[in-house]
C-alpha positions as a printed Julia matrix, in Angstrom:
363×3 Matrix{Float64}:
 102.66  141.03  135.75
  99.57  142.65  135.66
  97.71  139.71  134.82
  99.17  137.55  137.21
  97.76  140.08  140.18
  94.92  139.69  138.6
  94.58  136.09  139.02
  95.73  136.69  142.95
  92.13  138.89  143.47
  89.94  136.82  141.79
  91.55  133.3   143.89
  91.31  135.47  147.29
  88.25  136.67  146.34
  86.74  133.54  145.45
  87.93  131.7   149.3
  86.26  134.87  150.35
  82.69  133.82  148.81
  83.46  130.26  149.07
  84.83  130.64  152.98
  84.79  134.05  153.85
  86.14  132.86  157.56
  88.88  131.17  156.71
  89.76  134.13  154.24
  89.43  136.43  157.61
  93.42  135.61  158.7
  95.0   136.68  155.64
  92.71  140.34  154.85
  94.34  143.4   154.32
  94.11  146.33  156.82
  90.93  147.7   157.49
  89.93  150.84  158.98
  90.2   151.7   162.84
  87.03  150.15  164.81
  84.99  152.63  166.37
  83.55  149.94  168.32
  80.57  150.23  170.88
  79.69  147.27  173.26
  75.88  146.56  173.8
  74.1   143.97  176.39
  71.25  142.47  174.49
  68.0   143.49  174.95
  65.03  141.41  175.76
  63.48  140.18  172.32
  61.11  143.09  172.27
  62.64  146.03  172.53
  65.6   144.2   169.95
  63.83  146.98  167.46
  64.15  150.53  169.35
  68.17  149.34  169.12
  67.93  148.53  165.53
  66.58  151.72  165.02
  69.43  153.39  167.03
  72.12  151.64  165.68
  71.02  153.11  161.65
  69.84  155.92  162.38
  71.86  157.17  165.5
  75.11  154.92  165.58
  76.28  154.24  161.75
  75.63  157.83  161.34
  78.12  159.14  163.97
  80.99  156.47  162.47
  80.57  153.49  164.35
  81.8   149.86  162.9
  81.85  147.65  165.11
  79.27  145.95  167.66
  80.33  143.48  170.18
  76.68  142.16  171.41
  77.01  140.77  174.6
  74.66  137.81  173.99
  75.61  135.05  177.67
  72.6   133.16  177.9
  69.69  135.98  175.66
  69.5   133.65  173.67
  66.74  131.05  172.37
  69.18  127.67  172.07
  68.42  124.75  169.88
  71.46  122.83  171.24
  70.65  123.56  174.91
  66.91  124.8   175.04
  67.23  124.48  178.51
  69.98  127.5   178.77
  67.81  130.4   177.33
  66.84  133.29  179.6
  63.75  134.75  180.04
  63.15  137.13  176.61
  65.5   135.43  174.43
  66.23  136.41  171.23
  65.09  134.2   168.34
  67.7   132.94  165.7
  65.56  135.17  162.9
  65.95  138.01  164.98
  70.39  137.28  165.27
  70.06  137.33  161.69
  67.8   139.83  160.85
  70.12  142.21  163.31
  73.51  140.96  161.7
  71.76  142.35  158.48
  71.19  145.64  159.81
  74.44  145.77  160.88
  75.95  144.82  157.71
  74.59  146.79  155.96
  75.2   149.81  157.38
  79.4   148.48  157.58
  79.02  147.63  160.9
  80.9   144.21  161.82
  79.11  142.44  165.2
  81.03  140.61  167.19
  78.25  138.37  169.37
  79.86  138.37  173.35
  79.66  135.11  175.77
  81.19  135.45  178.82
  83.3   131.77  179.55
  84.45  130.76  182.9
  83.5   133.38  184.63
  80.47  135.48  185.5
  78.63  132.68  185.94
  76.21  134.71  188.5
  74.93  137.76  189.65
  74.15  138.48  193.25
  71.69  136.08  194.06
  70.97  134.37  190.38
  73.0   131.96  189.21
  73.34  132.74  185.42
  71.32  128.52  182.84
  75.02  126.88  182.77
  75.72  125.93  186.52
  72.11  126.22  187.83
  70.94  123.54  185.0
  74.13  121.28  184.72
  75.49  122.26  188.89
  78.42  119.76  187.98
  80.01  122.12  186.06
  80.57  124.53  189.69
  83.81  125.27  190.47
  82.47  125.84  194.1
  79.56  123.73  194.34
  79.2   124.21  198.18
  78.18  127.82  197.87
  74.85  127.95  198.74
  72.14  128.8   195.37
  72.33  132.75  196.52
  75.68  132.95  196.33
  76.46  134.78  199.78
  79.96  136.2   199.79
  81.17  135.41  196.08
  80.7   138.38  193.45
  80.33  135.53  190.79
  80.65  131.89  190.08
  82.56  130.51  187.55
  83.09  127.12  185.69
  85.7   124.65  186.23
  87.44  124.28  183.52
  88.37  120.69  183.98
  85.44  119.49  184.31
  85.02  117.23  181.57
  81.87  117.94  179.73
  81.6   121.64  180.56
  83.3   122.34  176.89
  80.55  120.13  174.65
  78.19  122.29  176.01
  79.86  125.86  176.13
  81.48  124.93  172.44
  77.87  124.03  170.26
  76.52  127.44  172.49
  79.74  129.47  170.82
  79.22  127.68  167.54
  74.73  128.64  167.48
  76.01  132.3   168.17
  78.17  132.1   164.81
  76.22  130.59  163.3
  73.41  132.64  164.22
  74.73  135.86  163.92
  76.96  135.1   160.59
  80.06  136.08  162.72
  83.67  135.94  161.61
  85.05  136.72  165.38
  83.41  136.15  168.98
  84.24  137.65  172.28
  84.67  135.01  174.88
  84.88  137.48  177.84
  86.97  136.15  180.74
  87.0   138.87  182.75
  87.05  139.11  186.6
  87.41  135.65  187.4
  88.1   134.97  191.15
  87.14  132.25  191.82
  89.57  129.7   189.97
  91.45  126.55  191.33
  89.61  126.63  194.39
  89.42  124.34  197.46
  86.13  123.06  196.83
  86.9   122.1   193.45
  87.79  118.52  193.21
  89.52  118.48  190.24
  91.21  122.24  190.35
  92.24  122.65  193.91
  96.07  123.25  194.55
  96.8   123.5   191.08
  98.19  127.5   189.04
  95.32  129.52  188.43
  97.74  130.44  185.88
  97.97  127.35  184.57
  94.02  126.54  184.63
  93.1   129.63  183.29
  95.48  129.6   179.68
  93.83  125.57  179.57
  90.55  127.64  179.33
  92.03  130.6   176.6
  93.13  127.78  174.62
  90.51  125.36  174.94
  88.36  128.06  173.46
  91.16  128.67  170.98
  91.65  125.67  169.69
  87.85  125.69  169.35
  87.4   129.01  167.7
  90.26  130.23  165.77
  91.3   126.77  164.83
  88.17  124.99  164.06
  85.77  127.39  163.82
  88.49  129.38  161.56
  87.68  132.86  163.3
  88.9   135.3   165.29
  88.98  135.42  169.16
  88.99  138.22  171.78
  88.45  138.41  175.18
  88.9   141.21  178.45
  92.76  141.47  179.25
  92.54  142.26  183.63
  93.43  138.66  184.46
  96.56  138.59  181.87
  97.5   142.12  184.44
  99.58  141.15  187.72
  98.29  144.1   189.9
 101.76  144.22  191.78
 103.21  145.75  188.57
 100.57  147.48  186.84
  98.78  149.24  190.02
  95.42  148.86  188.4
  93.69  147.56  191.39
  92.38  143.91  191.76
  89.18  144.28  188.9
  91.56  145.83  186.27
  94.34  143.2   186.8
  94.74  140.24  188.83
  96.07  139.55  192.4
  95.03  136.11  192.35
  98.22  134.61  190.09
  96.31  133.59  187.19
  98.52  136.6   185.34
 101.42  134.53  184.36
  98.69  132.83  181.96
  99.94  135.56  179.08
 103.04  133.7   178.27
 100.8   130.53  177.99
  97.79  131.99  175.1
  98.48  132.8   171.38
  99.1   136.42  170.27
  96.7   136.21  167.54
  94.04  136.45  170.15
  92.25  140.38  170.77
  93.14  142.06  173.89
  90.04  144.67  174.79
  91.92  146.25  177.59
  88.93  147.9   180.06
  89.73  151.36  182.14
  87.72  152.9   183.58
  88.95  155.64  185.84
  90.85  158.85  184.45
  95.11  158.35  184.91
  97.87  159.48  183.42
  99.15  156.15  182.21
  97.45  153.28  180.97
 100.84  151.17  181.0
  99.39  147.46  179.82
  98.5   149.18  176.3
 102.7   149.19  175.54
 102.5   145.73  177.33
  99.95  143.53  175.75
 102.12  145.29  172.26
 104.83  143.99  173.71
 104.38  140.8   174.0
 103.09  140.35  170.23
  98.53  141.18  170.95
  96.19  143.45  169.41
  95.3   145.61  171.64
  91.69  146.84  171.56
  91.55  149.86  175.17
  87.8   149.79  175.98
  86.55  152.26  178.6
  82.71  153.41  180.27
  81.16  156.7   181.62
  83.82  158.58  182.57
  84.04  160.61  180.17
  87.48  162.41  180.95
  89.08  159.36  181.6
  87.62  157.37  178.07
  89.24  160.1   176.3
  92.13  159.96  178.5
  92.5   156.31  177.59
  92.14  156.75  173.97
  94.7   159.35  173.62
  97.04  157.2   175.82
  96.6   154.39  173.79
  96.92  156.63  170.66
 100.09  158.33  171.88
 101.12  154.1   172.5
 100.23  152.47  169.54
 103.04  150.49  168.16
 101.02  149.28  165.04
  98.71  146.96  167.04
  96.05  149.32  168.34
  93.29  148.16  166.77
  90.63  151.25  167.74
  88.65  152.33  170.97
  85.83  150.3   172.22
  82.97  151.75  174.58
  81.55  149.81  176.76
  77.94  150.45  177.77
  77.13  148.36  180.83
  73.29  148.67  180.44
  70.4   147.24  178.6
  70.85  148.35  174.92
  67.27  149.59  174.83
  68.47  152.26  177.65
  71.31  153.48  175.71
  68.71  153.54  172.3
  66.61  155.59  173.93
  69.19  158.15  175.29
  70.3   157.54  171.57
  67.79  158.9   169.57
  66.19  160.97  172.4
  63.82  159.25  173.8
  65.32  158.69  177.45
  63.75  161.46  179.17
  63.01  158.26  182.2
  66.46  157.31  181.64
  68.79  157.1   184.45
  72.76  158.63  185.49
  74.33  155.82  183.78
  73.14  155.61  180.48
  73.63  158.91  179.93
  76.76  159.29  181.18
  77.11  156.42  178.38
  76.19  157.87  176.15
  77.79  161.72  176.41
  81.31  159.1   176.54
  80.9   157.18  174.31
  80.09  160.63  171.35
  83.21  161.84  172.93
  85.64  159.24  171.83
  83.36  158.84  168.55
  84.16  162.61  168.1
  87.52  162.39  168.65
  88.42  159.82  167.1
  86.1   160.93  163.92
  88.91  164.3   164.4
  92.34  162.13  164.84
  91.53  158.63  164.67
  93.78  155.9   165.96
  96.24  154.54  162.91
  95.56  151.75  160.83
  95.41  148.46  162.21
  98.03  145.82  161.23
């Protein structure tokens, strides 16, 4: 029996060595995630962020960083999509190495489908490929909308997007990718010749399934996404931001259950019903908080109480430049605004609570 067990262990280790991504799905349970979401800084500011990771985040127990890249990367497949100050492949590898040496899992985030503009600025994909736009007749300065979306049914959009995903996985040596997909308000729009009149839930599910097929099915990595568009606000009563009022919620019945749902809520509540809801539907859940300290602790504590074996830890989002967070963490943020200070305060409170009373290990 012992000899057989040794052989099985050696075989598993060999599989990990030859293809660590394919071994991931069958890996044993790990410790609960103590996660931080960081917005990728300009290339010149990455060393400051790395110092904060080594000197502050790792010693405080952080073992997961969700690193939101979007278009701040020097793409080789599509160099026309790189934003100014983009991180290089060499910087990505260095940052990934820093995280690994400090026992931190690094997961890049690339916003898919929605969040393709901000205020008057359209993101590079739709600026360079306007034919992918779900709402092509909205003027370039984006009046009257929150964020643009790309069309999930354009026959060529995924060819570009998958190339970007693959570059991030390779550059960061990542075994997972977060595809974003929060706050998608423009879907099935009448301006889109392919999507007008179609069921928003089916369109949303199609996009999710396309990304899952590529990432999990072909690349053999894990997939994470924000959960708000899968929640029906008529039931959840979260409001139109943290839940859906535009018909996407039924997509939850049409997508794979091995996706990790980052369930974000930023206001204090007595209950967060989506935490048990996602678990009941078979999903692993990563509750995600922001800058309100009381709300962050309320979500963390509620998720702990409602854990049915599928709460994988906790994620603290930041939503300001990672360099601003780094300065506050390092005690160099004398000129930092209120938001970075609030974010760091909530982050420290959550890490302290997790250290004292950790969420049960992941299943």
